[in-house]
Amino acid sequence: MAKQSNEPALWALFSAGGVMAAFVIPVHLFLLGLAFPLGWIPAPGYEYLHSFVRLPLTRLYLFVLCFLALFHWAHRFRYTLYDGLQIKHLNELIFFCCYGGAILGTVWAGYLLWNFR
Amino acid sequence: MPETISLEVLRYSPERDAEPSFQRYDVPLHKDWVVLDALNYIKDKVDGSLTFRWSCRMGICGSCGMMVNGEPKLTCATFLSNYAKENKPVRVQPLRYFPVIRDLVVEVTDFMTKLQSVKPWLIRGDGKPISEGEYLQTPEQLDRYKQFSMCINCMLCYAACPVYGLDPVFIGPAAIALAQRYNMDSRDEGAHERMDVLAQHEGIWGCTFVGECTKVCPKHVDPAGAIQQYKLTATIERFKSFLMPWAAK
Amino acid sequence: MDISYHDVLLVGGGGAGLRAAIAAAETNPNLSVAVVSKVYPMRSHTVSAEGGAAGVIKPGDTLDDHAYDTISGGDWLCDQDAVEIFVKEAPEELLRLEHWGCPWSRDPDGRIAVRAFGGMKKMRTWFADDKTGFHLLHTLFQTTLKYNAVTRYDEWFVTRLLVDEGRVQGVVALQLMSGRIQAITAKSVILCTGGCGRVFPFTTNASIKTGDGMALAFQAGTPLKDMEFVQYHPTGLPFTGILITEAARAEGGHLINKNGYRYLQDYNLGTPTPQPVLRNMELGPRDRLSQAFVKEVEKGHTTDTPYGPVVHLDLRHLGEKVINTRLPFVRELCLKYENIDPIKELIPVRPVIHYMMGGVHTDNNGATPLAGLYAAGEVACVSINGANRLGSNSLPELLVFGARAGRAAALAAMEQRTPSEHAISQAQDEKARLEEQFLRKTAGRERVATIRSEMHQAMESGAGIYRNQTSLENAADKLRELRERFRDIGLDDHSLTFNTELLAALELSFMLDVGSAIVESALHRTESRGAHQRTDFAGRDDQNFLAHTLIFRNPDGRIRLEKAPVVITRWPPAERVYGVKPDVKEVAAR
Amino acid sequence: MSDTRQAARYTEYHPRWYRPRVSTWWWLGRWPYLKFILREISSVFVAWFVVVLLQQIRALSRGPEAYAAFERWLQNPLIVLLNLITLFFVVFHAITWFNVAASAMAIRFHGKRVPDLLIVGTNYAAWAAISLVVAWFLVRS
């Protein structure tokens, strides 16, 4: 029996993140990053957003979005570095940087959303 | 249409050359001629030392894969006339990512070893005697693996796969598709045995779904799809054995 | 010199070779079995077989029916004991393939599906779409991968047999990649190198089918049998010679001349029917259909193309669904190589050299008269094909007789025996000969391609669908001349690494031998039977020629011809009757 | 990561063969390869979006002034430009992701494989619907 690798779990996170990112990030980004700041569509007010994000369900959604999107990034970026730059000898370092980054980001998101007042 | 077309063929002789070089040949441009016909014309009429593999000339034996203008092709099914209007020589090179033995001939042993490593034969526990007739298999069950059984081992998919090029330990598209051919066969019971090989890093996990293997496949086998589908299977199996360790074999 | 030692050695890694290898390994797992093949096994020409493999499996069909079809199809030149073995073991072998994973096409209930085929009275042809040979070969090859006892010598070319003390002791082989020439010894050697279609210019056969095994046996003094019987397949694509399978006609395709007329009705092959009828019209045997084509050319009813006259195969009325599900490869080949879509257009076809009925003389276990030497598959002549092979009999033949030869060779190889000194020294001589004649020689003036193309012309004009004394004698003279000129062969390539020009020269030398065997045998048979049609001797002559032709080469190089009796068990010679009158139809039910 | 790696196996005896090293810039030569690398690079922009989103959440939790500052930061032309590029990449990610969905998941219905076009089409329809829902929540105020 070959060594049990953690690839299935990482790949599952990558895939789930990919689906999530494909379905919701474009519209989020279009509104938040372009349409609202450039005034194409009136931006929602602070009060509305604040109360909306306070809803537990919204916070759960945002947490899942951040968590999966970050692991999606970590996995894909790791392989991009392997393939694109041919720095195989740095495999371990790349591995820890990518997934480490994703874990840190997830912890940060969890901290912000848990303590959201 | 011009009456001749130029070919730039990669020449390499291990006994003579330190590095390969391109040699240019002008060959008659017939409407029915494929790249392989041009190579045979050169070998017969111009230079008998030009070296390449070929056999059936009908796209089924898988011998004559080469790079034509940078794309992996079966040269028996690649018409010269498609390149005539480009007005520059057609570049013929050995399949990419394989060691070159001579001219257009590449080393295949690694590929053969990989085919064998995925246990591409029907595995069954019981072994019913021949006298009891066939294992039943409905057309629908046949259809599940049919596509993956069409591989002619021409290795174009390996020549299209940068993952294999960068790290030849990768088992690669054709071998994984072949494993799936047996995994999906309703008569087979060997999926578990094959998983040991496929679920390694060198197996499916090395694949980043570039997808070029599927695009260059002359038989529409879709190895990229096979690999992605297997990733899902392997992940589900892994979670199952994690959640229900008692159910795992 | 390096020497490797094995017990059973297969020369050729196609269907017959791999089946024999598995049979040998299963007969005794302790034996060392080796497969020497000039190409990787899955490149072998078995891969190109399209239509199917005959084996009695359905209710209503009987072994005797299959035997009768085979024997009448072979114009009573088949050995009937061999045919009886063949039809009995064919279904078992095809089932074994099924158990090894071959993706046979199925009926909706999950059982094996069968289709109609030329010359067969019942539907009994198993198929895997129209890529039957491909699936069969890959299944066999993949199955051999699980046998560790089977050693493969891929891309090694056998240049001669080692014969000493009246028996075969191994072979001399050249490794293409390194140029290494060495002895590979074995107690039994099985030739499975396939046919020799490349002796002719226009053939469905792959470039590798150069009659190597026939020539190896012939040179070693083993007789070749019935070499005058060369099968033309009636439907090849012009120029490429790509085969359009008989299954296209079995599914209901029509052959029409330039007037759109189904001309086969004029040649004693029955009358046109809307649905395909077994042993009628387009489902007649290959020899008769190819001969009808020549008559149509003579009448001026064919269409001229740059690649010779053609008739057309019409599949349009079958519809897209039948073509895509039952004949996908036909459509793929037409689209890719002729830019023709058979759903909408007519396919131009003409007869094309397809199969060699004759071959190395063997008994029912594949054993040749030379001790230790066996042969199976197209290279061999058992004979179940007689004067004309029926479509879909060749795949089961290579399985049945491959397995038999493998078992027999394995049993024979269990005796203790070591290769003799003298055999090994023959290998040294052979190495020296190859170096002297080809690799070191720089003065030769003849080109491989020139001699080869002159040989092609001689064979086509001398020994085509119709032959006569003059045409055959001219061909024989030409081949003698070419044999002389071959001594002055010169190669551009003197490299040791993957020298394909050396390979081509060695193959050409083999083909010249096989070509003369065909021509001399055809001269000897002064009658017309099956695929051997003499314009100067029309009609079958059972009085003098209900016999096999054996051709020998004496040690002095001279050729000797003999007749051998045909085994008749239960089916005395009769007239071959094809075609039905419109009122007694046996419709090929779908 | 490298556990029981075996090397690629080649034949033991062979002439000196030619084996060029794959260039670091292999993905520049062919459009399909470049497209592949761009697709993979899109993940960086996915991560960037998460950073922006977390900034927004942090600003929201710190009060109206902090949020106003965040909104001004979003109007910075450099940030706008970066977000424009990000939008291109995330849309590219979505399209490439949906297009291969059919090949990655062979879905069967009544023994027949569901046509690729149907799977891909369903994905696009779902994308549109989900985008509308998300937009509705964000702009209805």
XYZ file of N, CA, C and O in Angstrom, chain B residues 120-122 124 134-152 174-189 191 194 219-223 225-226 229-230, chain C residues 97-107 110-113 127-129 131 134-136 138-139 142, chain D residues 106 108 111-113:
320
model
N -2.936 -3.163 -16.596
C -4.001 -3.056 -17.590
C -4.476 -4.423 -18.072
O -4.291 -4.782 -19.232
N -5.015 -5.175 -17.193
C -5.624 -6.441 -17.594
C -6.818 -6.674 -16.667
O -6.921 -6.037 -15.621
N -7.702 -7.558 -17.098
C -8.915 -7.779 -16.331
C -8.570 -8.549 -15.054
O -7.993 -9.624 -15.113
N -10.039 -10.393 -11.758
C -11.263 -10.940 -11.159
C -10.901 -11.934 -10.085
O -9.912 -12.650 -10.203
N -19.855 -16.314 -21.582
C -19.312 -14.976 -21.405
C -19.783 -14.326 -20.114
O -20.818 -14.698 -19.571
N -19.031 -13.352 -19.644
C -19.528 -12.442 -18.616
C -20.508 -11.521 -19.315
O -20.196 -10.953 -20.351
N -21.696 -11.369 -18.744
C -22.665 -10.494 -19.393
C -22.237 -9.039 -19.234
O -21.671 -8.647 -18.220
N -22.491 -8.281 -20.271
C -22.181 -6.853 -20.209
C -23.128 -6.146 -21.170
O -23.106 -6.425 -22.372
N -23.956 -5.286 -20.654
C -24.925 -4.630 -21.535
C -24.229 -3.548 -22.352
O -23.161 -3.083 -21.990
N -24.842 -3.144 -23.464
C -24.249 -2.068 -24.257
C -24.012 -0.806 -23.419
O -23.034 -0.092 -23.659
N -24.877 -0.542 -22.437
C -24.673 0.637 -21.591
C -23.401 0.480 -20.746
O -22.630 1.422 -20.584
N -23.210 -0.744 -20.205
C -22.001 -0.976 -19.397
C -20.753 -0.878 -20.268
O -19.726 -0.359 -19.841
N -20.864 -1.365 -21.488
C -19.749 -1.281 -22.432
C -19.421 0.177 -22.727
O -18.257 0.582 -22.790
N -20.479 0.958 -22.860
C -20.317 2.357 -23.209
C -19.566 3.148 -22.134
O -18.931 4.153 -22.415
N -19.626 2.669 -20.900
C -18.969 3.411 -19.812
C -17.458 3.480 -19.977
O -16.827 4.438 -19.552
N -16.852 2.404 -20.522
C -15.385 2.426 -20.630
C -14.902 2.453 -22.068
O -13.707 2.568 -22.328
N -15.847 2.321 -23.000
C -15.486 2.191 -24.413
C -14.478 3.253 -24.873
O -13.453 2.945 -25.488
N -14.793 4.497 -24.553
C -13.946 5.595 -25.003
C -12.497 5.400 -24.561
O -11.567 5.636 -25.325
N -12.314 4.919 -23.325
C -10.954 4.771 -22.805
C -10.248 3.549 -23.373
O -9.042 3.375 -23.183
N -11.000 2.680 -24.053
C -10.371 1.493 -24.631
C -9.846 1.773 -26.043
O -9.298 0.893 -26.678
N -10.025 2.982 -26.525
C -9.675 3.288 -27.911
C -8.216 3.722 -28.088
O -7.794 4.067 -29.187
N -7.454 3.756 -26.997
C -6.080 4.283 -27.076
C -5.209 3.381 -27.939
O -5.180 2.168 -27.762
N -4.481 3.979 -28.885
C -3.598 3.208 -29.758
C -2.139 3.313 -29.314
O -1.230 2.922 -30.045
N -1.973 8.494 -21.176
C -2.454 7.246 -21.776
C -2.534 6.133 -20.743
O -3.502 5.370 -20.707
N -1.538 6.028 -19.886
C -1.515 4.937 -18.911
C -2.666 5.084 -17.921
O -3.312 4.099 -17.543
N -2.952 6.306 -17.501
C -4.041 6.502 -16.544
C -5.386 6.231 -17.213
O -6.274 5.595 -16.638
N -5.524 6.682 -18.473
C -6.761 6.411 -19.193
C -6.959 4.897 -19.350
O -8.080 4.391 -19.249
N -5.857 4.188 -19.579
C -5.949 2.739 -19.736
C -6.382 2.083 -18.418
O -7.192 1.150 -18.398
N -5.853 2.588 -17.316
C -6.281 2.072 -16.016
C -7.776 2.307 -15.831
O -8.506 1.420 -15.376
N -8.233 3.487 -16.209
C -9.656 3.785 -16.101
C -10.486 2.887 -17.006
O -11.604 2.520 -16.685
N -9.904 2.526 -18.172
C -10.603 1.614 -19.077
C -10.970 0.324 -18.344
O -12.056 -0.189 -18.492
N -10.042 -0.192 -17.537
C -10.345 -1.421 -16.795
C -11.159 -1.140 -15.538
O -12.047 -1.903 -15.187
N -10.873 -0.015 -14.868
C -11.651 0.318 -13.669
C -13.133 0.436 -13.968
O -13.969 0.058 -13.153
N -13.446 0.987 -15.129
C -14.851 1.243 -15.467
C -15.522 0.029 -16.113
O -16.699 0.073 -16.414
N -14.750 -1.020 -16.379
C -15.283 -2.206 -17.032
C -16.081 -3.012 -16.014
O -15.550 -3.392 -14.959
N -17.356 -3.287 -16.321
C -18.221 -3.958 -15.339
C -17.701 -5.348 -14.980
O -18.082 -5.907 -13.958
N -16.810 -5.918 -15.803
C -16.308 -7.265 -15.523
C -15.104 -7.247 -14.587
O -14.645 -8.284 -14.128
N -14.568 -6.055 -14.333
C -13.286 -5.961 -13.624
C -13.487 -5.737 -12.131
O -14.437 -5.078 -11.708
N -12.583 -6.306 -11.342
C -12.648 -6.121 -9.890
C -11.319 -5.625 -9.337
O -10.996 -5.808 -8.181
N -10.055 -2.438 -9.350
C -9.904 -0.992 -9.133
C -9.077 -0.693 -7.883
O -8.261 0.222 -7.865
N -5.376 -1.141 -8.509
C -4.804 -0.084 -9.345
C -4.684 1.229 -8.598
O -3.843 2.057 -8.910
N -7.747 9.599 -31.273
C -8.847 8.641 -31.121
C -9.889 9.124 -30.120
O -10.720 8.330 -29.676
N -9.824 10.390 -29.727
C -10.823 10.988 -28.832
C -10.983 10.214 -27.527
O -12.095 9.972 -27.052
N -9.854 9.818 -26.959
C -9.902 9.031 -25.728
C -10.206 9.914 -24.511
O -10.782 9.458 -23.546
N -9.837 11.173 -24.549
C -10.026 12.098 -23.429
C -9.318 11.652 -22.148
O -9.954 11.455 -21.101
N -7.997 11.506 -22.213
C -7.278 11.136 -20.983
C -7.410 12.185 -19.894
O -7.485 11.829 -18.706
N -9.964 13.957 -19.122
C -11.213 13.661 -18.433
C -11.063 12.451 -17.535
O -11.514 12.452 -16.392
N -10.383 11.419 -18.040
C -10.178 10.203 -17.253
C -9.470 10.535 -15.945
O -9.834 10.035 -14.882
N -11.766 12.573 -13.581
C -12.799 11.709 -13.014
C -12.198 10.800 -11.942
O -12.809 10.527 -10.922
N -10.969 10.363 -12.209
C -10.350 9.477 -11.235
C -9.970 10.217 -9.962
O -9.998 9.652 -8.866
N -10.902 -14.661 -24.853
C -10.599 -13.244 -25.063
C -11.587 -12.373 -24.279
O -11.213 -11.350 -23.703
N -12.843 -12.797 -24.281
C -13.863 -12.056 -23.536
C -13.501 -12.051 -22.055
O -13.550 -11.016 -21.401
N -13.065 -13.195 -21.560
C -12.703 -13.268 -20.144
C -11.457 -12.444 -19.838
O -11.217 -12.075 -18.702
N -10.658 -12.190 -20.855
C -9.480 -11.339 -20.657
C -9.807 -9.859 -20.849
O -8.939 -9.016 -20.742
N -11.059 -9.582 -21.184
C -11.452 -8.174 -21.211
C -11.761 -7.592 -22.571
O -12.049 -6.400 -22.674
N -11.693 -8.393 -23.629
C -11.948 -7.841 -24.953
C -13.349 -7.204 -25.013
O -14.321 -7.840 -24.619
N -13.436 -5.968 -25.451
C -14.747 -5.295 -25.442
C -15.619 -5.671 -26.634
O -15.925 -4.833 -27.486
N -16.014 -6.920 -26.696
C -16.903 -7.356 -27.779
C -18.198 -6.552 -27.759
O -18.713 -6.256 -26.687
N -18.714 -6.247 -28.925
C -20.023 -5.588 -28.997
C -21.091 -6.555 -28.479
O -20.944 -7.769 -28.595
N -22.139 -5.986 -27.884
C -23.108 -6.799 -27.159
C -24.530 -6.614 -27.670
O -24.883 -5.561 -28.178
N -25.321 -7.647 -27.433
C -26.761 -7.516 -27.603
C -27.317 -6.785 -26.388
O -26.653 -6.717 -25.352
N -26.880 -8.213 -22.951
C -25.546 -8.369 -22.393
C -24.752 -9.510 -22.994
O -23.589 -9.715 -22.651
N -25.389 -10.282 -23.903
C -24.651 -11.376 -24.526
C -23.868 -10.868 -25.721
O -24.094 -9.764 -26.211
N -22.933 -11.722 -26.174
C -22.117 -11.374 -27.337
C -23.010 -11.140 -28.559
O -23.907 -11.934 -28.829
N -22.757 -10.070 -29.288
C -23.504 -9.812 -30.521
C -22.731 -10.406 -31.699
O -21.501 -10.503 -31.662
N -17.741 -9.178 -33.057
C -17.073 -7.948 -33.465
C -16.974 -6.979 -32.302
O -17.714 -7.083 -31.321
N -16.035 -6.058 -32.410
C -15.936 -4.950 -31.466
C -15.969 -3.708 -32.357
O -14.947 -3.270 -32.860
N -17.177 -3.218 -32.581
C -17.417 -2.215 -33.630
C -16.801 -2.715 -34.927
O -16.961 -3.857 -35.290
N -13.412 -2.341 -35.175
C -11.999 -2.310 -34.784
C -11.664 -3.598 -34.046
O -10.982 -3.585 -33.012
N -7.955 -4.477 -33.546
C -7.346 -3.539 -32.608
C -7.642 -3.950 -31.164
O -6.734 -4.069 -30.330
N -8.916 -4.198 -30.882
C -9.277 -4.561 -29.510
C -8.702 -5.921 -29.129
O -8.248 -6.118 -28.001
N -8.713 -6.832 -30.095
C -8.197 -8.167 -29.821
C -6.691 -8.102 -29.496
O -6.224 -8.674 -28.513
N -4.864 -5.488 -28.518
C -4.548 -4.767 -27.289
C -4.945 -5.585 -26.054
O -4.241 -5.564 -25.052
N -6.060 -6.296 -26.141
C -6.435 -7.162 -25.015
C -5.356 -8.224 -24.786
O -4.931 -8.455 -23.653
N -2.131 -6.534 -23.442
C -2.246 -6.116 -22.045
C -2.291 -7.330 -21.126
O -1.765 -7.290 -20.014
N -18.093 12.895 -15.504
C -18.934 12.208 -16.484
C -20.240 11.844 -15.799
O -20.295 10.919 -15.002
N -23.965 10.409 -15.767
C -24.772 9.492 -16.567
C -26.205 9.525 -16.107
O -26.497 9.655 -14.930
N -28.134 5.352 -17.988
C -27.096 4.617 -18.709
C -26.418 5.402 -19.805
O -25.425 4.963 -20.358
N -26.918 6.571 -20.139
C -26.299 7.357 -21.212
C -25.573 8.542 -20.615
O -26.019 9.138 -19.647
N -24.448 8.875 -21.212
C -23.711 10.016 -20.707
C -24.437 11.299 -21.095
O -24.835 11.477 -22.247
